[in-house]
PDB file of C-alpha atoms in Angstrom:
ATOM      1  CA  MET A  12      -0.326   0.216  -0.538  1.00 64.00           C
ATOM      2  CA  PHE A  13       1.761   3.212  -1.235  1.00 75.00           C
ATOM      3  CA  PRO A  14       0.064   6.494  -2.013  1.00 85.00           C
ATOM      4  CA  ILE A  15       0.904   7.566  -6.644  1.00 81.00           C
ATOM      5  CA  ARG A  16      -0.996  11.109  -6.418  1.00 84.00           C
ATOM      6  CA  ASP A  17      -3.237  13.532  -4.703  1.00 84.00           C
ATOM      7  CA  HIS A  18      -5.963  15.782  -6.425  1.00 79.00           C
ATOM      8  CA  ASN A  19      -4.895  18.869  -4.930  1.00 82.00           C
ATOM      9  CA  PRO A  20      -3.166  21.649  -8.372  1.00 79.00           C
ATOM     10  CA  SER A  21      -0.858  24.077  -6.533  1.00 83.00           C
ATOM     11  CA  GLY A  22      -1.723  27.751  -7.536  1.00 82.00           C
ATOM     12  CA  ARG A  23       2.133  28.456  -8.559  1.00 86.00           C
ATOM     13  CA  THR A  24       5.169  25.783 -10.281  1.00 92.00           C
ATOM     14  CA  PRO A  25       7.053  24.048  -7.829  1.00 95.00           C
ATOM     15  CA  TYR A  26      10.041  25.200  -8.589  1.00 96.00           C
ATOM     16  CA  VAL A  27      11.961  23.832  -5.786  1.00 97.00           C
ATOM     17  CA  THR A  28      10.044  20.917  -5.548  1.00 97.00           C
ATOM     18  CA  TRP A  29      11.476  19.622  -8.982  1.00 97.00           C
ATOM     19  CA  GLY A  30      15.003  21.159  -8.237  1.00 98.00           C
ATOM     20  CA  LEU A  31      15.296  18.784  -5.395  1.00 98.00           C
ATOM     21  CA  ILE A  32      13.927  16.213  -6.999  1.00 98.00           C
ATOM     22  CA  LEU A  33      16.235  16.664  -9.381  1.00 98.00           C
ATOM     23  CA  ALA A  34      18.794  17.362  -7.623  1.00 97.00           C
ATOM     24  CA  ASN A  35      18.795  13.759  -5.956  1.00 98.00           C
ATOM     25  CA  VAL A  36      18.362  11.985  -8.790  1.00 98.00           C
ATOM     26  CA  VAL A  37      21.224  13.896 -10.489  1.00 97.00           C
ATOM     27  CA  ILE A  38      23.753  12.772  -7.508  1.00 97.00           C
ATOM     28  CA  TYR A  39      22.456   9.892  -7.106  1.00 97.00           C
ATOM     29  CA  VAL A  40      23.258   9.037 -10.846  1.00 96.00           C
ATOM     30  CA  LEU A  41      26.323  10.292 -10.780  1.00 96.00           C
ATOM     31  CA  TYR A  42      27.927   8.501  -7.467  1.00 95.00           C
ATOM     32  CA  THR A  43      26.455   5.019  -8.767  1.00 94.00           C
ATOM     33  CA  THR A  44      27.905   5.816 -11.829  1.00 94.00           C
ATOM     34  CA  MET A  45      31.708   7.170 -11.471  1.00 94.00           C
ATOM     35  CA  LEU A  46      33.327   4.668  -8.360  1.00 94.00           C
ATOM     36  CA  PRO A  47      33.493   1.456  -9.438  1.00 91.00           C
ATOM     37  CA  GLY A  48      31.783  -0.587  -6.856  1.00 90.00           C
ATOM     38  CA  PRO A  49      29.950  -1.308  -4.281  1.00 91.00           C
ATOM     39  CA  ALA A  50      33.153  -1.049  -1.619  1.00 94.00           C
ATOM     40  CA  ALA A  51      33.872   3.137  -3.658  1.00 95.00           C
ATOM     41  CA  VAL A  52      30.279   3.429  -3.047  1.00 94.00           C
ATOM     42  CA  GLN A  53      30.366   2.369   0.605  1.00 93.00           C
ATOM     43  CA  ASP A  54      33.964   4.333   1.695  1.00 95.00           C
ATOM     44  CA  PHE A  55      31.932   7.501  -0.153  1.00 95.00           C
ATOM     45  CA  PHE A  56      28.722   7.173   2.443  1.00 95.00           C
ATOM     46  CA  MET A  57      31.893   6.336   5.253  1.00 94.00           C
ATOM     47  CA  SER A  58      31.966  10.000   4.569  1.00 94.00           C
ATOM     48  CA  TRP A  59      29.428  12.009   3.276  1.00 96.00           C
ATOM     49  CA  ALA A  60      26.427  10.020   5.104  1.00 96.00           C
ATOM     50  CA  ILE A  61      25.158  10.264   8.854  1.00 96.00           C
ATOM     51  CA  ILE A  62      27.274   8.616  11.269  1.00 95.00           C
ATOM     52  CA  PRO A  63      25.582   9.347  14.651  1.00 95.00           C
ATOM     53  CA  ALA A  64      28.618   7.685  16.891  1.00 94.00           C
ATOM     54  CA  GLU A  65      30.655  10.332  14.984  1.00 95.00           C
ATOM     55  CA  VAL A  66      28.275  13.241  14.775  1.00 96.00           C
ATOM     56  CA  SER A  67      27.740  12.403  18.479  1.00 93.00           C
ATOM     57  CA  THR A  68      31.472  13.361  19.227  1.00 92.00           C
ATOM     58  CA  GLY A  69      31.155  16.831  17.743  1.00 90.00           C
ATOM     59  CA  SER A  70      33.094  15.536  14.229  1.00 91.00           C
ATOM     60  CA  GLY A  71      30.858  14.977  10.369  1.00 91.00           C
ATOM     61  CA  TRP A  72      28.378  17.820  11.045  1.00 95.00           C
ATOM     62  CA  ILE A  73      27.964  18.535   7.316  1.00 96.00           C
ATOM     63  CA  THR A  74      26.709  15.684   6.844  1.00 96.00           C
ATOM     64  CA  LEU A  75      23.725  16.112   8.735  1.00 96.00           C
ATOM     65  CA  LEU A  76      22.810  18.003   5.165  1.00 97.00           C
ATOM     66  CA  THR A  77      24.934  15.641   2.405  1.00 97.00           C
ATOM     67  CA  SER A  78      23.502  12.392   3.977  1.00 96.00           C
ATOM     68  CA  MET A  79      20.426  14.103   2.753  1.00 96.00           C
ATOM     69  CA  PHE A  80      20.866  13.989  -0.769  1.00 97.00           C
ATOM     70  CA  LEU A  81      22.564   9.710  -1.077  1.00 97.00           C
ATOM     71  CA  HIS A  82      20.140   6.588  -0.712  1.00 96.00           C
ATOM     72  CA  GLY A  83      21.243   3.452  -0.606  1.00 92.00           C
ATOM     73  CA  GLY A  84      19.028   2.567  -4.069  1.00 93.00           C
ATOM     74  CA  LEU A  85      17.224   2.500  -6.629  1.00 94.00           C
ATOM     75  CA  MET A  86      14.113   1.875  -5.139  1.00 94.00           C
ATOM     76  CA  HIS A  87      14.836   4.317  -1.991  1.00 94.00           C
ATOM     77  CA  LEU A  88      15.712   6.750  -4.398  1.00 96.00           C
ATOM     78  CA  ALA A  89      11.983   6.124  -6.328  1.00 95.00           C
ATOM     79  CA  GLY A  90      10.131   6.368  -2.951  1.00 94.00           C
ATOM     80  CA  ASN A  91      11.807   9.166  -1.563  1.00 96.00           C
ATOM     81  CA  MET A  92      10.934  10.741  -4.834  1.00 96.00           C
ATOM     82  CA  LEU A  93       7.407   9.965  -5.311  1.00 95.00           C
ATOM     83  CA  PHE A  94       6.151  11.050  -1.274  1.00 95.00           C
ATOM     84  CA  LEU A  95       7.423  14.516  -1.829  1.00 97.00           C
ATOM     85  CA  TRP A  96       6.406  14.448  -5.589  1.00 95.00           C
ATOM     86  CA  ILE A  97       2.795  13.734  -3.980  1.00 94.00           C
ATOM     87  CA  PHE A  98       3.197  16.083  -0.861  1.00 95.00           C
ATOM     88  CA  GLY A  99       5.779  18.526  -2.076  1.00 95.00           C
ATOM     89  CA  ASP A 100       3.712  21.134  -4.528  1.00 94.00           C
ATOM     90  CA  ASN A 101       1.146  22.076  -1.994  1.00 92.00           C
ATOM     91  CA  LEU A 102       3.068  22.788   0.513  1.00 94.00           C
ATOM     92  CA  GLU A 103       5.646  24.746  -1.495  1.00 95.00           C
ATOM     93  CA  ASP A 104       1.706  26.721  -2.813  1.00 93.00           C
ATOM     94  CA  GLU A 105       1.107  27.644   0.769  1.00 92.00           C
ATOM     95  CA  MET A 106       4.865  28.494   2.318  1.00 94.00           C
ATOM     96  CA  GLY A 107       6.112  30.724  -1.427  1.00 94.00           C
ATOM     97  CA  HIS A 108       9.639  29.035  -2.892  1.00 96.00           C
ATOM     98  CA  LEU A 109      12.349  30.042  -0.458  1.00 97.00           C
ATOM     99  CA  ARG A 110      10.506  29.407   3.230  1.00 97.00           C
ATOM    100  CA  TYR A 111       9.977  25.842   1.842  1.00 97.00           C
ATOM    101  CA  LEU A 112      13.578  25.581   0.807  1.00 97.00           C
ATOM    102  CA  GLY A 113      14.090  25.713   4.161  1.00 97.00           C
ATOM    103  CA  PHE A 114      12.178  24.389   5.578  1.00 98.00           C
ATOM    104  CA  TYR A 115      12.739  20.885   4.270  1.00 98.00           C
ATOM    105  CA  LEU A 116      16.125  21.924   5.174  1.00 98.00           C
ATOM    106  CA  ALA A 117      15.558  22.297   9.046  1.00 97.00           C
ATOM    107  CA  SER A 118      13.406  19.335   8.882  1.00 97.00           C
ATOM    108  CA  GLY A 119      15.885  17.112   7.321  1.00 97.00           C
ATOM    109  CA  ILE A 120      18.735  18.076   9.983  1.00 97.00           C
ATOM    110  CA  GLY A 121      16.308  18.062  12.950  1.00 97.00           C
ATOM    111  CA  ALA A 122      15.482  14.088  11.650  1.00 96.00           C
ATOM    112  CA  GLY A 123      19.003  13.820  11.209  1.00 96.00           C
ATOM    113  CA  LEU A 124      19.574  14.695  15.166  1.00 96.00           C
ATOM    114  CA  ILE A 125      17.014  12.614  16.770  1.00 95.00           C
ATOM    115  CA  HIS A 126      18.220   9.347  14.734  1.00 94.00           C
ATOM    116  CA  VAL A 127      21.585  10.584  16.175  1.00 95.00           C
ATOM    117  CA  LEU A 128      19.673  10.380  19.661  1.00 94.00           C
ATOM    118  CA  ALA A 129      18.653   7.879  19.070  1.00 92.00           C
ATOM    119  CA  ALA A 130      21.294   5.460  18.182  1.00 90.00           C
ATOM    120  CA  PRO A 131      24.280   7.926  19.217  1.00 92.00           C
ATOM    121  CA  GLY A 132      26.544   5.846  19.018  1.00 90.00           C
ATOM    122  CA  SER A 133      25.470   3.842  15.895  1.00 91.00           C
ATOM    123  CA  PRO A 134      28.675   3.586  13.594  1.00 93.00           C
ATOM    124  CA  ILE A 135      26.553   2.693  10.806  1.00 92.00           C
ATOM    125  CA  PRO A 136      25.899   4.867   8.159  1.00 93.00           C
ATOM    126  CA  THR A 137      22.356   7.151   7.356  1.00 93.00           C
ATOM    127  CA  VAL A 138      21.559   8.456   4.312  1.00 95.00           C
ATOM    128  CA  GLY A 139      18.682   9.291   2.129  1.00 95.00           C
ATOM    129  CA  ALA A 140      16.089  12.108   2.091  1.00 96.00           C
ATOM    130  CA  SER A 141      12.966  10.316   4.110  1.00 95.00           C
ATOM    131  CA  GLY A 142      13.318  13.010   7.324  1.00 96.00           C
ATOM    132  CA  ALA A 143      13.339  15.719   5.392  1.00 97.00           C
ATOM    133  CA  ILE A 144      10.355  14.840   3.212  1.00 97.00           C
ATOM    134  CA  ALA A 145       8.755  13.337   7.122  1.00 97.00           C
ATOM    135  CA  GLY A 146       8.406  16.396   7.878  1.00 97.00           C
ATOM    136  CA  VAL A 147       6.764  17.846   4.222  1.00 97.00           C
ATOM    137  CA  MET A 148       4.253  15.164   5.133  1.00 97.00           C
ATOM    138  CA  GLY A 149       3.721  16.184   9.169  1.00 97.00           C
ATOM    139  CA  GLY A 150       3.356  19.703   7.617  1.00 97.00           C
ATOM    140  CA  TYR A 151       0.594  18.678   4.634  1.00 96.00           C
ATOM    141  CA  LEU A 152      -1.155  16.526   7.304  1.00 96.00           C
ATOM    142  CA  LEU A 153      -1.564  20.260   9.506  1.00 96.00           C
ATOM    143  CA  LEU A 154      -2.400  22.368   7.177  1.00 94.00           C
ATOM    144  CA  PHE A 155      -4.144  20.072   4.849  1.00 94.00           C
ATOM    145  CA  PRO A 156      -6.468  16.961   6.458  1.00 93.00           C
ATOM    146  CA  ARG A 157      -8.410  16.022   4.330  1.00 91.00           C
ATOM    147  CA  ALA A 158      -7.328  16.644   0.612  1.00 91.00           C
ATOM    148  CA  ARG A 159      -7.782  13.349  -0.934  1.00 89.00           C
ATOM    149  CA  VAL A 160      -4.275  11.244  -2.036  1.00 90.00           C
ATOM    150  CA  ASP A 161      -4.975   7.907  -4.196  1.00 89.00           C
ATOM    151  CA  ILE A 162      -3.332   4.827  -2.477  1.00 87.00           C
ATOM    152  CA  LEU A 163      -2.387   1.787  -4.595  1.00 85.00           C
ATOM    153  CA  VAL A 164      -2.871  -1.676  -2.713  1.00 81.00           C
ATOM    154  CA  ILE A 165      -2.023  -4.413  -4.400  1.00 79.00           C
ATOM    155  CA  LEU A 166      -2.418  -7.852  -3.051  1.00 75.00           C
ATOM    156  CA  VAL A 167      -0.335 -10.586  -5.000  1.00 70.00           C
ATOM    157  CA  ILE A 168      -2.225 -10.871  -8.915  1.00 72.00           C
ATOM    158  CA  PHE A 169      -5.724  -7.577  -7.077  1.00 73.00           C
ATOM    159  CA  PHE A 170      -4.556  -4.169  -6.922  1.00 79.00           C
ATOM    160  CA  LYS A 171      -6.708  -0.964  -7.174  1.00 80.00           C
ATOM    161  CA  ILE A 172      -6.129   2.673  -5.784  1.00 82.00           C
ATOM    162  CA  PHE A 173      -8.406   4.176  -3.346  1.00 81.00           C
ATOM    163  CA  PRO A 174      -9.220   7.686  -2.549  1.00 86.00           C
ATOM    164  CA  VAL A 175      -8.179   8.513   1.171  1.00 90.00           C
ATOM    165  CA  PRO A 176      -8.108  11.284   3.309  1.00 91.00           C
ATOM    166  CA  ALA A 177      -4.771  13.122   4.005  1.00 92.00           C
ATOM    167  CA  TRP A 178      -4.892  12.516   7.884  1.00 93.00           C
ATOM    168  CA  ALA A 179      -6.154   9.134   7.203  1.00 92.00           C
ATOM    169  CA  MET A 180      -3.120   8.240   4.962  1.00 91.00           C
ATOM    170  CA  LEU A 181      -0.161   9.782   7.134  1.00 94.00           C
ATOM    171  CA  GLY A 182      -1.519   9.295  10.480  1.00 93.00           C
ATOM    172  CA  LEU A 183      -1.188   5.301   9.521  1.00 93.00           C
ATOM    173  CA  TRP A 184       2.178   6.172   8.154  1.00 93.00           C
ATOM    174  CA  PHE A 185       3.148   8.041  11.658  1.00 94.00           C
ATOM    175  CA  ALA A 186       1.941   5.484  13.337  1.00 94.00           C
ATOM    176  CA  LEU A 187       4.336   3.091  11.313  1.00 92.00           C
ATOM    177  CA  GLN A 188       7.129   4.625  12.241  1.00 93.00           C
ATOM    178  CA  PHE A 189       6.832   5.226  15.594  1.00 92.00           C
ATOM    179  CA  PHE A 190       5.721   1.768  16.408  1.00 92.00           C
ATOM    180  CA  GLY A 191       8.454   0.812  13.779  1.00 89.00           C
ATOM    181  CA  GLY A 192      10.682   2.989  16.042  1.00 87.00           C
ATOM    182  CA  MET A 193       9.033   1.721  19.546  1.00 87.00           C
ATOM    183  CA  GLY A 194      10.449  -1.876  18.222  1.00 81.00           C
ATOM    184  CA  ALA A 195      13.917  -1.507  16.734  1.00 77.00           C
ATOM    185  CA  ASP A 196      16.837  -1.964  17.836  1.00 76.00           C
ATOM    186  CA  PRO A 197      18.604   1.559  17.135  1.00 67.00           C
ATOM    187  CA  GLN A 198      22.034   0.849  17.139  1.00 69.00           C
ATOM    188  CA  ALA A 199      21.255  -1.562  14.240  1.00 71.00           C
ATOM    189  CA  GLY A 200      20.592  -0.947  10.232  1.00 68.00           C
ATOM    190  CA  GLY A 201      17.644  -1.157   8.509  1.00 75.00           C
ATOM    191  CA  VAL A 202      14.670   1.552   9.000  1.00 84.00           C
ATOM    192  CA  ALA A 203      15.821   4.510  10.163  1.00 89.00           C
ATOM    193  CA  TYR A 204      11.915   5.017  12.481  1.00 90.00           C
ATOM    194  CA  TRP A 205      13.197   8.119  14.500  1.00 92.00           C
ATOM    195  CA  ALA A 206      14.309  10.086  11.765  1.00 94.00           C
ATOM    196  CA  HIS A 207      11.151   9.653  10.110  1.00 95.00           C
ATOM    197  CA  ALA A 208       9.009  10.345  12.643  1.00 95.00           C
ATOM    198  CA  GLY A 209      10.891  13.317  13.862  1.00 95.00           C
ATOM    199  CA  GLY A 210      11.571  14.798  10.756  1.00 96.00           C
ATOM    200  CA  PHE A 211       7.698  13.928  10.781  1.00 97.00           C
ATOM    201  CA  VAL A 212       6.842  16.117  14.290  1.00 97.00           C
ATOM    202  CA  ILE A 213       8.756  18.411  13.059  1.00 97.00           C
ATOM    203  CA  GLY A 214       7.585  19.052  10.436  1.00 97.00           C
ATOM    204  CA  PHE A 215       4.673  19.289  11.869  1.00 97.00           C
ATOM    205  CA  ALA A 216       5.679  22.337  14.372  1.00 97.00           C
ATOM    206  CA  LEU A 217       7.200  24.520  11.970  1.00 97.00           C
ATOM    207  CA  CYS A 218       3.832  24.571   9.676  1.00 97.00           C
ATOM    208  CA  LEU A 219       2.263  25.701  13.720  1.00 97.00           C
ATOM    209  CA  PRO A 220       3.081  29.384  12.596  1.00 95.00           C
ATOM    210  CA  LEU A 221       2.055  29.393   8.788  1.00 94.00           C
ATOM    211  CA  TRP A 222      -1.602  27.813  10.674  1.00 95.00           C
ATOM    212  CA  LEU A 223      -1.890  30.035  13.119  1.00 95.00           C
ATOM    213  CA  ARG A 224      -1.516  33.433  10.782  1.00 93.00           C
ATOM    214  CA  ARG A 225      -4.000  31.413   8.123  1.00 91.00           C
ATOM    215  CA  GLY A 226      -6.371  31.407  11.484  1.00 92.00           C
ATOM    216  CA  GLY A 227      -5.993  27.838  12.650  1.00 92.00           C
ATOM    217  CA  VAL A 228      -8.885  25.915  12.829  1.00 92.00           C
ATOM    218  CA  GLY A 229     -11.086  29.237  10.300  1.00 90.00           C
ATOM    219  CA  PHE A 230      -8.394  27.874   7.963  1.00 89.00           C
ATOM    220  CA  TRP A 231      -9.449  24.464   7.948  1.00 90.00           C
ATOM    221  CA  SER A 232     -12.999  26.333   7.413  1.00 89.00           C
ATOM    222  CA  ARG A 233     -12.533  28.049   4.745  1.00 89.00           C
ATOM    223  CA  THR A 234     -10.337  25.896   2.832  1.00 86.00           C
ATOM    224  CA  HIS A 235     -12.328  22.093   4.160  1.00 86.00           C
ATOM    225  CA  GLY A 236      -8.909  21.267   5.525  1.00 88.00           C
ATOM    226  CA  THR A 237      -8.181  21.274   1.613  1.00 85.00           C
ATOM    227  CA  PRO A 238      -5.612  23.363  -0.812  1.00 80.00           C
ATOM    228  CA  PRO A 239      -7.187  25.883  -2.203  1.00 74.00           C
ATOM    229  CA  HIS A 240      -7.395  25.280  -5.757  1.00 61.00           C
ATOM    230  CA  PRO A 241      -5.491  27.626  -8.005  1.00 58.00           C
ATOM    231  CA  GLN A 242      -8.126  30.301  -8.624  1.00 48.00           C
ATOM    232  CA  ALA A 243      -8.948  31.664  -5.071  1.00 42.00           C
ATOM    233  CA  ARG A 244      -5.483  30.638  -4.473  1.00 45.00           C
ATOM    234  CA  TYR A 245      -5.191  34.896  -4.748  1.00 39.00           C
ATOM    235  CA  SER A 246      -8.994  36.159  -3.819  1.00 37.00           C
ATOM    236  CA  LEU A 247     -10.295  34.366  -0.688  1.00 37.00           C
ATOM    237  CA  SER A 248     -11.865  36.695   1.744  1.00 36.00           C
ATOM    238  CA  PRO A 249     -11.399  36.250   5.543  1.00 38.00           C
ATOM    239  CA  THR A 250     -14.661  33.776   5.506  1.00 36.00           C
ATOM    240  CA  ARG A 251     -15.187  32.642   2.476  1.00 38.00           C
ATOM    241  CA  ILE A 252     -14.002  30.982  -0.357  1.00 38.00           C
ATOM    242  CA  PRO A 253     -15.123  31.945  -3.744  1.00 40.00           C
ATOM    243  CA  LYS A 254     -17.386  29.630  -6.149  1.00 40.00           C
ATOM    244  CA  VAL A 255     -15.056  28.594  -8.746  1.00 39.00           C
ATOM    245  CA  PRO A 256     -17.160  29.034 -12.479  1.00 40.00           C
ATOM    246  CA  ARG A 257     -18.369  25.949 -13.879  1.00 38.00           C
ATOM    247  CA  GLN A 258     -16.736  24.835 -16.538  1.00 42.00           C
ATOM    248  CA  ARG A 259     -19.372  24.500 -19.969  1.00 41.00           C
TER     249      ARG A 259
END
């Protein structure tokens, strides 16, 4: 089960989201094609991935940033970029390009720090944009809890697309990360559950001032918990959303 799209067009071109996706893809292609083999890639990760045992002793702080643009495999990259593609544009639309970029990087760095705090002695390198994208998802949940997201469910040979509200899909995702972290050994390799859960909470918290400036619960009332329609983006009144003319 995973999301494949939402139905929430944005009012401005999401240049930052596109740029982040492009940067991640280009960097992945470069180091997987230019380095001579898996051992060289592993050495590369040892220099640029988060290694909690090093960060916790005061070295390797730059890896909190660089690790966000590295991925352990093609499916790892594809999954992260899919989530960023689905949820990033509406958040960028609401925040503006530069604030959204700062928000994305802050969420990723914060998620990395939480991962270090969860496993301060771990010598295992950690890579991926998941923490930053989890922050995007946390912000999306706060601002657009009732936005419709299509999820693809695959059971052996059966598959079907179901539309669900964002609060259900994102709430379930967060719960899986939280309880996964509770049950996993943070010193071992595998999924960085606490980076995911931590990034989500950080993104949610960073969006609280924006949500409050928009009116808090009143913002949900005006927008019905969904991203404002692009045609209504710049003509919202404090009390209602103007109706979009019916197309003939």
